[in-house]
PDB file of C-alpha atoms and ligand atoms in Angstrom:
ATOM      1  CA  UNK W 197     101.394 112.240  85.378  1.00 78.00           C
ATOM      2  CA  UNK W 198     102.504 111.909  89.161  1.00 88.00           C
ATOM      3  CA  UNK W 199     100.364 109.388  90.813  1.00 94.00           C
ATOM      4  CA  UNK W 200      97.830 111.078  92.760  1.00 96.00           C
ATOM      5  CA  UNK W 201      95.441 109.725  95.715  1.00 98.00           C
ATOM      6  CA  UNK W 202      91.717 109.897  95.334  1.00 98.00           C
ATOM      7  CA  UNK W 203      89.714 110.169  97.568  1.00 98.00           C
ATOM      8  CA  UNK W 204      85.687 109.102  96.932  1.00 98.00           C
ATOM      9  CA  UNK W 205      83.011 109.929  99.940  1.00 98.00           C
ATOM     10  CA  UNK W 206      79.445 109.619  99.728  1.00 98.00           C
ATOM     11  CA  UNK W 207      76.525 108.261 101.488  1.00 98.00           C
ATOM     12  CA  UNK W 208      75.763 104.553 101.368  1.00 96.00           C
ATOM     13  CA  UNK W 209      74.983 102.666  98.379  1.00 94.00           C
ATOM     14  CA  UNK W 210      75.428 105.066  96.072  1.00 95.00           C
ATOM     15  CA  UNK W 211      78.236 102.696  94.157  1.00 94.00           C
ATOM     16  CA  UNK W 212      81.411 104.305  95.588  1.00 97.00           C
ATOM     17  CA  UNK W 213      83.026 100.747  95.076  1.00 94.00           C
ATOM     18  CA  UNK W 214      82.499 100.257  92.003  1.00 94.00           C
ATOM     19  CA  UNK W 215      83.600 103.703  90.469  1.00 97.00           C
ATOM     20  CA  UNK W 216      86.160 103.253  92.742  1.00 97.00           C
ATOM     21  CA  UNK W 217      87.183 100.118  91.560  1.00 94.00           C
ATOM     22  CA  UNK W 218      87.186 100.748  87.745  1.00 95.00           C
ATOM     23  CA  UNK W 219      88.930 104.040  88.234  1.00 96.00           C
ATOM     24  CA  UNK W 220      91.620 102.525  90.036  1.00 95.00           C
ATOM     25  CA  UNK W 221      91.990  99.854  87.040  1.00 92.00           C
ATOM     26  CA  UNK W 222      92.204 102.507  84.637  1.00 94.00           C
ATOM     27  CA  UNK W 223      94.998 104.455  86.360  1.00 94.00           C
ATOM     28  CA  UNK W 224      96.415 101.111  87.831  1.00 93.00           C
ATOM     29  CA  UNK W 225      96.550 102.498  91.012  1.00 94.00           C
ATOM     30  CA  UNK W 226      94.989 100.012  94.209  1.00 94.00           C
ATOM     31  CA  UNK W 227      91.872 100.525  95.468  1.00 95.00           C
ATOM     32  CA  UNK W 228      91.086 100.498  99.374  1.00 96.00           C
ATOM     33  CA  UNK W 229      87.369 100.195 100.440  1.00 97.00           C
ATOM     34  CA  UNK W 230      87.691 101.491 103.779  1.00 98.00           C
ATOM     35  CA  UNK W 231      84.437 100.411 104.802  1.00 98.00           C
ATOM     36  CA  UNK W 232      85.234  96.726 104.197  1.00 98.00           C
ATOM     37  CA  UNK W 233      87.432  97.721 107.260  1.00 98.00           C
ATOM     38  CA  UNK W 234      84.631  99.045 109.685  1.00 98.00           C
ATOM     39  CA  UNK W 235      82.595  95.919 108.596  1.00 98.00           C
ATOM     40  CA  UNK W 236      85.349  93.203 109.299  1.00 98.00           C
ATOM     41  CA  UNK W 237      86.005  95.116 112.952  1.00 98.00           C
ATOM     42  CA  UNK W 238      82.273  94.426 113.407  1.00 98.00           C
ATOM     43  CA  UNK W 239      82.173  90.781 112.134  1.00 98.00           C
ATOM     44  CA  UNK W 240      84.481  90.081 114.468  1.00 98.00           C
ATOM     45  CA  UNK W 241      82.909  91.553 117.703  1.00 98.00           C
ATOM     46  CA  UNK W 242      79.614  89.836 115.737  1.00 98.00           C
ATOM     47  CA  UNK W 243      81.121  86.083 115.609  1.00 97.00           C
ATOM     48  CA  UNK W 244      83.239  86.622 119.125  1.00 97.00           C
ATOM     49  CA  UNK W 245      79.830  88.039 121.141  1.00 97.00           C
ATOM     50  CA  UNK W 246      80.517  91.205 121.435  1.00 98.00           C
ATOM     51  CA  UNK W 247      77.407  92.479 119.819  1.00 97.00           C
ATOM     52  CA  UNK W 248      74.502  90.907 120.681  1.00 94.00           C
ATOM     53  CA  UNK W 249      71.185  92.411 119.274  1.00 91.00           C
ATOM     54  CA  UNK W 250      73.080  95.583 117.900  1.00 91.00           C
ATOM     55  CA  UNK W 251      74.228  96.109 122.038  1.00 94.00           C
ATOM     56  CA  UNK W 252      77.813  96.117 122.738  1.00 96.00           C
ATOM     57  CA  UNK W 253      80.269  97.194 125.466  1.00 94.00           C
ATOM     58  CA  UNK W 254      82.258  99.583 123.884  1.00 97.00           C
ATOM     59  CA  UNK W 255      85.385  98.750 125.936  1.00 97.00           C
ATOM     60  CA  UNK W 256      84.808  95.252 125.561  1.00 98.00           C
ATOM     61  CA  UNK W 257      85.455  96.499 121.357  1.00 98.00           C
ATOM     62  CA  UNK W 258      88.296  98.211 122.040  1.00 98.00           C
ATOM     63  CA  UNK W 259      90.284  95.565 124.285  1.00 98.00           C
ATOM     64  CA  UNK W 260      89.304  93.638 121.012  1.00 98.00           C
ATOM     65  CA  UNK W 261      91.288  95.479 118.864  1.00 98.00           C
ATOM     66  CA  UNK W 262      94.789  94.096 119.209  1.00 98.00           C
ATOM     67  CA  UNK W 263      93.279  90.641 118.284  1.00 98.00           C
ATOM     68  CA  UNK W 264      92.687  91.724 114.721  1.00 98.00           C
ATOM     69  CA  UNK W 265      94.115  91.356 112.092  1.00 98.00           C
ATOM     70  CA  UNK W 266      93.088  93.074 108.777  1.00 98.00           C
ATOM     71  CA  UNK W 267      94.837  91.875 105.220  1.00 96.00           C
ATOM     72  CA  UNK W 268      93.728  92.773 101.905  1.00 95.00           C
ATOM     73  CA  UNK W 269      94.742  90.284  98.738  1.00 95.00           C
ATOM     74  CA  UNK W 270      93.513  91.166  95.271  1.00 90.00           C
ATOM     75  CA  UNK W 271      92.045  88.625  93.699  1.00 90.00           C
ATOM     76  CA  UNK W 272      92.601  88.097  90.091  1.00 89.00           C
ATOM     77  CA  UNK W 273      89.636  86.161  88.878  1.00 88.00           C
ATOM     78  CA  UNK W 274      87.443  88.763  90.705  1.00 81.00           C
ATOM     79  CA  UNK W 275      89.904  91.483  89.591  1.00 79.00           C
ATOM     80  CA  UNK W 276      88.829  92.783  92.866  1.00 81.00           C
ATOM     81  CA  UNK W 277      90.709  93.524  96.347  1.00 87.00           C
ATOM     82  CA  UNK W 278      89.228  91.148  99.181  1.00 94.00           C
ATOM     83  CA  UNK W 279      89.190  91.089 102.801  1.00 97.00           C
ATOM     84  CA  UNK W 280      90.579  88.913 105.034  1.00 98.00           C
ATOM     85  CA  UNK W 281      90.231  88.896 108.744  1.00 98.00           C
ATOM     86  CA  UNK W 282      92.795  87.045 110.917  1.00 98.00           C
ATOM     87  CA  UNK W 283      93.907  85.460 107.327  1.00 98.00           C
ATOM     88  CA  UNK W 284      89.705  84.259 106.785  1.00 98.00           C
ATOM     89  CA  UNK W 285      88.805  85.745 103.563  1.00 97.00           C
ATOM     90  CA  UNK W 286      85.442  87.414 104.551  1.00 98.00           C
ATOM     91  CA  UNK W 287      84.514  89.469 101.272  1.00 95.00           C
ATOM     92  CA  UNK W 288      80.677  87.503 101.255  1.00 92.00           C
ATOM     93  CA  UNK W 289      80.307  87.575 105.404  1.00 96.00           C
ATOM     94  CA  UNK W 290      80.921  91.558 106.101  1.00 97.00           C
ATOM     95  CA  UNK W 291      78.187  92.503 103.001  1.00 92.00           C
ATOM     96  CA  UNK W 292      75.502  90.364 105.205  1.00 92.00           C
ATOM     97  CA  UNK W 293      72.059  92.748 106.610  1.00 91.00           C
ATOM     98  CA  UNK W 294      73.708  91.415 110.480  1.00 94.00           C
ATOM     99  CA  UNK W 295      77.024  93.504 109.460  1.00 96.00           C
ATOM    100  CA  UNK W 296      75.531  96.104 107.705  1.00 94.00           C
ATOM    101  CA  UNK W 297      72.789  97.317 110.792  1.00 94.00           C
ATOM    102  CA  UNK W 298      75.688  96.907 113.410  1.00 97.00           C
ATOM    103  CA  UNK W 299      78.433  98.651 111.245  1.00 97.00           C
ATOM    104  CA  UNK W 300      77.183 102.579 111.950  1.00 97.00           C
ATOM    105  CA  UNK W 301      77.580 102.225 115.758  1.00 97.00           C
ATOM    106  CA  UNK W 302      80.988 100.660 115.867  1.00 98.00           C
ATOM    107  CA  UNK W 303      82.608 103.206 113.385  1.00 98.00           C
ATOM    108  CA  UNK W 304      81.374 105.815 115.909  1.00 97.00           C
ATOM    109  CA  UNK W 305      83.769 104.422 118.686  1.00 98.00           C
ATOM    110  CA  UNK W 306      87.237 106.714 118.541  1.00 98.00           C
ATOM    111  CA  UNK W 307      89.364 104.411 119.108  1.00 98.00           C
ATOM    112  CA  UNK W 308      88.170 102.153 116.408  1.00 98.00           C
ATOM    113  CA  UNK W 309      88.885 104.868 113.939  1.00 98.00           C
ATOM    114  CA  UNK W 310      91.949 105.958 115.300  1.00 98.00           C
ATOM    115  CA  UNK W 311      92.968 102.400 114.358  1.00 98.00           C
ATOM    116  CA  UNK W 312      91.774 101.759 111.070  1.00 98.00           C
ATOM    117  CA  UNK W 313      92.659 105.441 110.097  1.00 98.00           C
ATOM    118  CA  UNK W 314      96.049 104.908 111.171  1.00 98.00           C
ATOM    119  CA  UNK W 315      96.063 101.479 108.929  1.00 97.00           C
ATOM    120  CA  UNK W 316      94.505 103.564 105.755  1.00 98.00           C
ATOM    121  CA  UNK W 317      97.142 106.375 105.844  1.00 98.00           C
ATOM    122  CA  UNK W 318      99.587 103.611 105.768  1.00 98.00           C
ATOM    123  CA  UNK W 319      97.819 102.168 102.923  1.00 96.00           C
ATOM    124  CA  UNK W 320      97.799 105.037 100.653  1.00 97.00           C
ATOM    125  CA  UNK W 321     101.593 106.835 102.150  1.00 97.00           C
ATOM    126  CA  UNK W 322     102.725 106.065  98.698  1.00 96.00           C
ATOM    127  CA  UNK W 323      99.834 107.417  96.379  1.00 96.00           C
ATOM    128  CA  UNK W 324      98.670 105.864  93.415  1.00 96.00           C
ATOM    129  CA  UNK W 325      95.542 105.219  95.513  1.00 97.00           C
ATOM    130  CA  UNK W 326      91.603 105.226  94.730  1.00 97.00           C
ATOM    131  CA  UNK W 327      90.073 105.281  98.603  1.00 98.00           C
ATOM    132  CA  UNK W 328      86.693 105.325  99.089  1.00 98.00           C
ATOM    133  CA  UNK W 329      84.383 105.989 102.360  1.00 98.00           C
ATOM    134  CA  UNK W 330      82.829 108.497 104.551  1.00 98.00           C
ATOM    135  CA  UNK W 331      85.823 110.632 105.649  1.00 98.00           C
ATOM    136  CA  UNK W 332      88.725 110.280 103.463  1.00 98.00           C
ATOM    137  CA  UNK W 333      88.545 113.542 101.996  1.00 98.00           C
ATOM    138  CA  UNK W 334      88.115 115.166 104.992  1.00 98.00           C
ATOM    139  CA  UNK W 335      89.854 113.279 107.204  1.00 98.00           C
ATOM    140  CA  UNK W 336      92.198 110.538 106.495  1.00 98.00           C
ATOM    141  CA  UNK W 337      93.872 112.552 103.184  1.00 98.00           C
ATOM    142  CA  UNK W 338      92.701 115.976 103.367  1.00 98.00           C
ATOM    143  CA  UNK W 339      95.339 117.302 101.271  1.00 98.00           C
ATOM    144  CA  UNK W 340      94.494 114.090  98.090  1.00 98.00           C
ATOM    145  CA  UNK W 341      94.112 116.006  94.768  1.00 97.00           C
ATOM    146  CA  UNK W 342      90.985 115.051  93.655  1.00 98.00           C
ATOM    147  CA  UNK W 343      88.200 114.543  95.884  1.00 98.00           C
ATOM    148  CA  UNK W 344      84.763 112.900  94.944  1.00 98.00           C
ATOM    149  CA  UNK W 345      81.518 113.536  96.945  1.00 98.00           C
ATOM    150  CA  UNK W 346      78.968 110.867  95.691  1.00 98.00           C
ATOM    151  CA  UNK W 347      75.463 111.349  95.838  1.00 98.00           C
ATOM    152  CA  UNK W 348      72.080 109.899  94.329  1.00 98.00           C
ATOM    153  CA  UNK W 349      68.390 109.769  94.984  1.00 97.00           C
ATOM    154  CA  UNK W 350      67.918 107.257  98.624  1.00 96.00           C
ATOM    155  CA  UNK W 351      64.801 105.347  96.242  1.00 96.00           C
ATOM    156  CA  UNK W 352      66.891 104.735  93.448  1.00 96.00           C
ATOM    157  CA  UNK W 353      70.226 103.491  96.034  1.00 97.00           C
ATOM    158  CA  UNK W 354      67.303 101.451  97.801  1.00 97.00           C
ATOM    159  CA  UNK W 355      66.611  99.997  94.423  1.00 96.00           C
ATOM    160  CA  UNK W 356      70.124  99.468  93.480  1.00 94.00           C
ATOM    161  CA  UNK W 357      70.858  97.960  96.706  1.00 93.00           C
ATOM    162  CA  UNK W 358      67.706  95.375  97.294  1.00 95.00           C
ATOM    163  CA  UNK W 359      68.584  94.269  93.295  1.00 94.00           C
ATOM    164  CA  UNK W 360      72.172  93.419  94.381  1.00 88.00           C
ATOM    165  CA  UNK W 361      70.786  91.879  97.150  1.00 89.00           C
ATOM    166  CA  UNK W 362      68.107  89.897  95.988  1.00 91.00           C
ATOM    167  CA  UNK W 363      70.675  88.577  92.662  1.00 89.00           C
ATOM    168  CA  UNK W 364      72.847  86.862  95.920  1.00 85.00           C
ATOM    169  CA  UNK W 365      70.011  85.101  97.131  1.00 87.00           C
ATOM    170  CA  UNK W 366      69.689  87.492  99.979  1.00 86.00           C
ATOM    171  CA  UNK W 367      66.265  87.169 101.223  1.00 90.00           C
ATOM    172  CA  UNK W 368      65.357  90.652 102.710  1.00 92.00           C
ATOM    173  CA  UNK W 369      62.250  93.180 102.031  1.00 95.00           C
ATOM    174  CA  UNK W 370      62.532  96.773  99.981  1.00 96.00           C
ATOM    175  CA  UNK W 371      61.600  97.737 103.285  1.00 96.00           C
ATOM    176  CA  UNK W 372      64.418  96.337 105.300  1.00 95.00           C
ATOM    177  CA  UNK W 373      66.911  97.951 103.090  1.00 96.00           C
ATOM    178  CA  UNK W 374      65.465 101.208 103.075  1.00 96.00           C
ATOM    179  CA  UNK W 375      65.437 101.731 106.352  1.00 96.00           C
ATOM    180  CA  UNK W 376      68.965 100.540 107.039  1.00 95.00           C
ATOM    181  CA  UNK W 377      69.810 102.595 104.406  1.00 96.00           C
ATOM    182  CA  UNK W 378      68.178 105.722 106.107  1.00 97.00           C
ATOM    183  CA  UNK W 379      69.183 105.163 109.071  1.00 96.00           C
ATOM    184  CA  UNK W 380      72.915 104.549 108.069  1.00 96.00           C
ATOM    185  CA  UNK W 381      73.211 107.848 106.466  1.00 97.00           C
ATOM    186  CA  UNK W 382      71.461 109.784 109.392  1.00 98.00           C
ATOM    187  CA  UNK W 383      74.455 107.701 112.383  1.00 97.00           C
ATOM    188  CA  UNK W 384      77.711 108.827 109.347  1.00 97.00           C
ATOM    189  CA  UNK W 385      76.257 112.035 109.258  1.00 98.00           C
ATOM    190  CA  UNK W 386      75.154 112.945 112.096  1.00 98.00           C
ATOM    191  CA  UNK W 387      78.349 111.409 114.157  1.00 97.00           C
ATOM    192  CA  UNK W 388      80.630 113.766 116.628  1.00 97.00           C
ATOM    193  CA  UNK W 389      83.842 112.179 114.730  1.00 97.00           C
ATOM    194  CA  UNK W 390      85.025 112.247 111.465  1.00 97.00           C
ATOM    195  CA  UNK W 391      81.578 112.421 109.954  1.00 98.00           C
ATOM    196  CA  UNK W 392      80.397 111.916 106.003  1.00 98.00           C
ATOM    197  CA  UNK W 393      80.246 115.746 105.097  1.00 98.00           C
ATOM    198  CA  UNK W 394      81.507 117.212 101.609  1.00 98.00           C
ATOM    199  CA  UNK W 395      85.090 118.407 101.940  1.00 98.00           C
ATOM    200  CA  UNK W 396      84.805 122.053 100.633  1.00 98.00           C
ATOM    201  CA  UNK W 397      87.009 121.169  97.765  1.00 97.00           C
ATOM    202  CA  UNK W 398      84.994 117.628  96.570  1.00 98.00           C
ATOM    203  CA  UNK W 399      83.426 117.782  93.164  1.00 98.00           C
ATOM    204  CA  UNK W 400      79.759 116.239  93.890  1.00 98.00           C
ATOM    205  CA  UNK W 401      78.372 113.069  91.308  1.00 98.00           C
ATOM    206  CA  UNK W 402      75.225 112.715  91.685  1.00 98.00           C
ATOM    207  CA  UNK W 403      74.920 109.527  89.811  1.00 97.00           C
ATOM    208  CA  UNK W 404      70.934 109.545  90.190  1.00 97.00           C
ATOM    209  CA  UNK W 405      70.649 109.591  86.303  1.00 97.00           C
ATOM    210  CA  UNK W 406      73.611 108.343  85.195  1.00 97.00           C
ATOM    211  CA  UNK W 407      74.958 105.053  83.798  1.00 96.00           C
ATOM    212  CA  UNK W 408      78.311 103.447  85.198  1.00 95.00           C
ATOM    213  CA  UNK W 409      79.971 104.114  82.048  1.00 96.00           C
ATOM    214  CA  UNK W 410      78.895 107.572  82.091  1.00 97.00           C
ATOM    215  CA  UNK W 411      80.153 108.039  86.041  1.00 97.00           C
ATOM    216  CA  UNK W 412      83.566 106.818  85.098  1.00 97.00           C
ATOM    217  CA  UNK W 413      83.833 109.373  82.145  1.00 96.00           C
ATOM    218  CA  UNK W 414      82.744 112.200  84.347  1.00 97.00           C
ATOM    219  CA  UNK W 415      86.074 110.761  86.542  1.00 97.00           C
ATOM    220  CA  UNK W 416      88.652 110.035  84.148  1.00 95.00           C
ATOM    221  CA  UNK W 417      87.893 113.638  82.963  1.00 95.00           C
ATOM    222  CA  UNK W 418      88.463 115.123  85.787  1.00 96.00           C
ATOM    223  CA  UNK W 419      91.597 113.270  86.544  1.00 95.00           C
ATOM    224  CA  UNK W 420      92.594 114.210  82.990  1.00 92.00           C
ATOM    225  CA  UNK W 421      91.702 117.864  83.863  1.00 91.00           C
ATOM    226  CA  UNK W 422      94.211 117.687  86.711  1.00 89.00           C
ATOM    227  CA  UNK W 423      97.109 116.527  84.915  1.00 78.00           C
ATOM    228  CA  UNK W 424      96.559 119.281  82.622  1.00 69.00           C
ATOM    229  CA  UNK W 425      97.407 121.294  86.207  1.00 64.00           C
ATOM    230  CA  UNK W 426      93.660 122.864  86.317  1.00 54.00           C
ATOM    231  CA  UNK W 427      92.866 124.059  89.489  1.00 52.00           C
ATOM    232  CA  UNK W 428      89.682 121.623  90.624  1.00 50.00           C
ATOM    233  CA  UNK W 429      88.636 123.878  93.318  1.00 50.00           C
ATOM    234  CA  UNK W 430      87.615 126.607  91.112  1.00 50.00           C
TER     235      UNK W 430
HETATM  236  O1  LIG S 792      81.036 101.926 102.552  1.00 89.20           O
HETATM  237  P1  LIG S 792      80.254 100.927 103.415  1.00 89.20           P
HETATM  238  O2  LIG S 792      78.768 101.071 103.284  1.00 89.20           O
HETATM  239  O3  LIG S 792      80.697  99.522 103.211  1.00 89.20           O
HETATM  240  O4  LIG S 792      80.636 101.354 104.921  1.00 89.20           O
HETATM  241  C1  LIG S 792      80.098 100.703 106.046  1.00 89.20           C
HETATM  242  C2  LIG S 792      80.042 101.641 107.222  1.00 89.20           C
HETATM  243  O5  LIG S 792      81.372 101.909 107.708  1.00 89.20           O
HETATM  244  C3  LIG S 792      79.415 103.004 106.995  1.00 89.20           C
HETATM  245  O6  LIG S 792      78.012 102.966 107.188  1.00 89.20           O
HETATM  246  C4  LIG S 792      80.108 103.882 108.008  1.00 89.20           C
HETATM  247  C5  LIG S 792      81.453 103.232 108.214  1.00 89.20           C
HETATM  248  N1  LIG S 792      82.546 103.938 107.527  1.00 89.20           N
HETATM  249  C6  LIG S 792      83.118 105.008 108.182  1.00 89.20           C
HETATM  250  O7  LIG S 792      82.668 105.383 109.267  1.00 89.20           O
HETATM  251  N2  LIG S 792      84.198 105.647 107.630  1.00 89.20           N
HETATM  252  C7  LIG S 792      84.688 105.254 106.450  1.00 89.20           C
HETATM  253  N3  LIG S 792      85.753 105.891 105.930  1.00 89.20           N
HETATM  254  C8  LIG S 792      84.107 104.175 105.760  1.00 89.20           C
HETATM  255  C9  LIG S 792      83.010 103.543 106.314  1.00 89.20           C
END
């Protein structure tokens, strides 16, 4: 089969990375978590000052753009891509609650995603790519031959989310992640730019009720449906 990019959208937590990620090992294609990008960016303006109690000067962000640096290195005990910022590895720091209720704001400023959409397309030029995020169907590969749309039920991503959470020591209420769950969804959806909508051509998994094992069939299938030159829009 000709490699093929895929593209995998969907609200937060509703384990885009990790369909993402085994698909991509499957097909040995790469894997790019483009939101790993919008969370470095904010890191950054987090450690340098530029955000101080979720305020920031937007211009001050931008002016901060040429000062970084974003590398990805896969890393083979992991078996995972990480991400490094100005050559720091910073996988563990851009997951952190400080990252995650700052990221929805800073992905809103243009410029920001002019950037990192211009470093994604180069990312993927040469196919053979599993991307996930909020707009790469729509946005940064419209034309990518299959396109995911993941959904699930906000209690049960809650759930997954505090479990993942609590397991790293994390301490944080249900609470806490609900609502920055909630309110994440509401700022990519409800963004002038590039928001998280369903490309008209995006098959939807709702993954609600359904194991990881039984997500990745529903995706190999389709990707086998493909190469058997099925139309997926129909
Ligand atoms: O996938 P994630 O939860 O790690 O993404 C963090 C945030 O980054 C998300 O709330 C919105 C933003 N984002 C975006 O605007 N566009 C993308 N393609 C990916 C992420």
């Amino acid at each position: 089969m000709k490699p093929i990019t895929i593209a995998i959208d969907g609200y937060s937590s509703c384990g885009k990375s990790t369909i993402a990620k085994s698909l991509a090992a499957k097909l040995h294609y790469s894997y790019v978590d483009t939101g790993a990008m919008y969370r470095a960016v904010t890191l950054y303006c987090i450690d340098h000052g530029l955000i101080k109690d979720h305020a920031f000067d937007e211009h001050e962000i931008v002016l901060a753009l040429k000062d970084i640096h974003l590398t990805f290195k896969f890393n083979p005990n992991t078996k995972s891509s990480e991400t490094f910022l100005n050559g720091i590895n910073v996988e563990k720091e851009i997951r952190s609650m400080n990252v995650s209720s700052s990221v929805s704001p800073v992905s809103k400023i243009h410029e920001v995603r002019v950037h990192l959409v211009a470093l994604q397309r180069e990312m993927g030029k040469n196919k053979a790519v599993v991307m996930d995020g909020r707009d790469i169907g729509t946005n940064v590969f419209p034309d990518a031959e299959l396109k995911i749309f993941m959904t699930a039920d906000p209690d049960i991503r809650t759930h997954r989310r505090y479990d993942e959470l609590a397991a790293k020591g994390v301490k944080i209420t249900f609470e806490e992640v609900r609502e920055n769950l909630i309110s994440r969804d509401h700022e990519d959806t409800h963004r002038k730019e590039n928001p998280l909508i369903k490309a008209d051509d995006a098959i939807v998994l709702d993954n609600t009720d359904l194991t990881r094992e039984e997500q990745l069939e529903f995706v190999v299938k389709l990707v086998e449906d493909l190469s058997l030159g099925y139309d997926l829009a129909k």
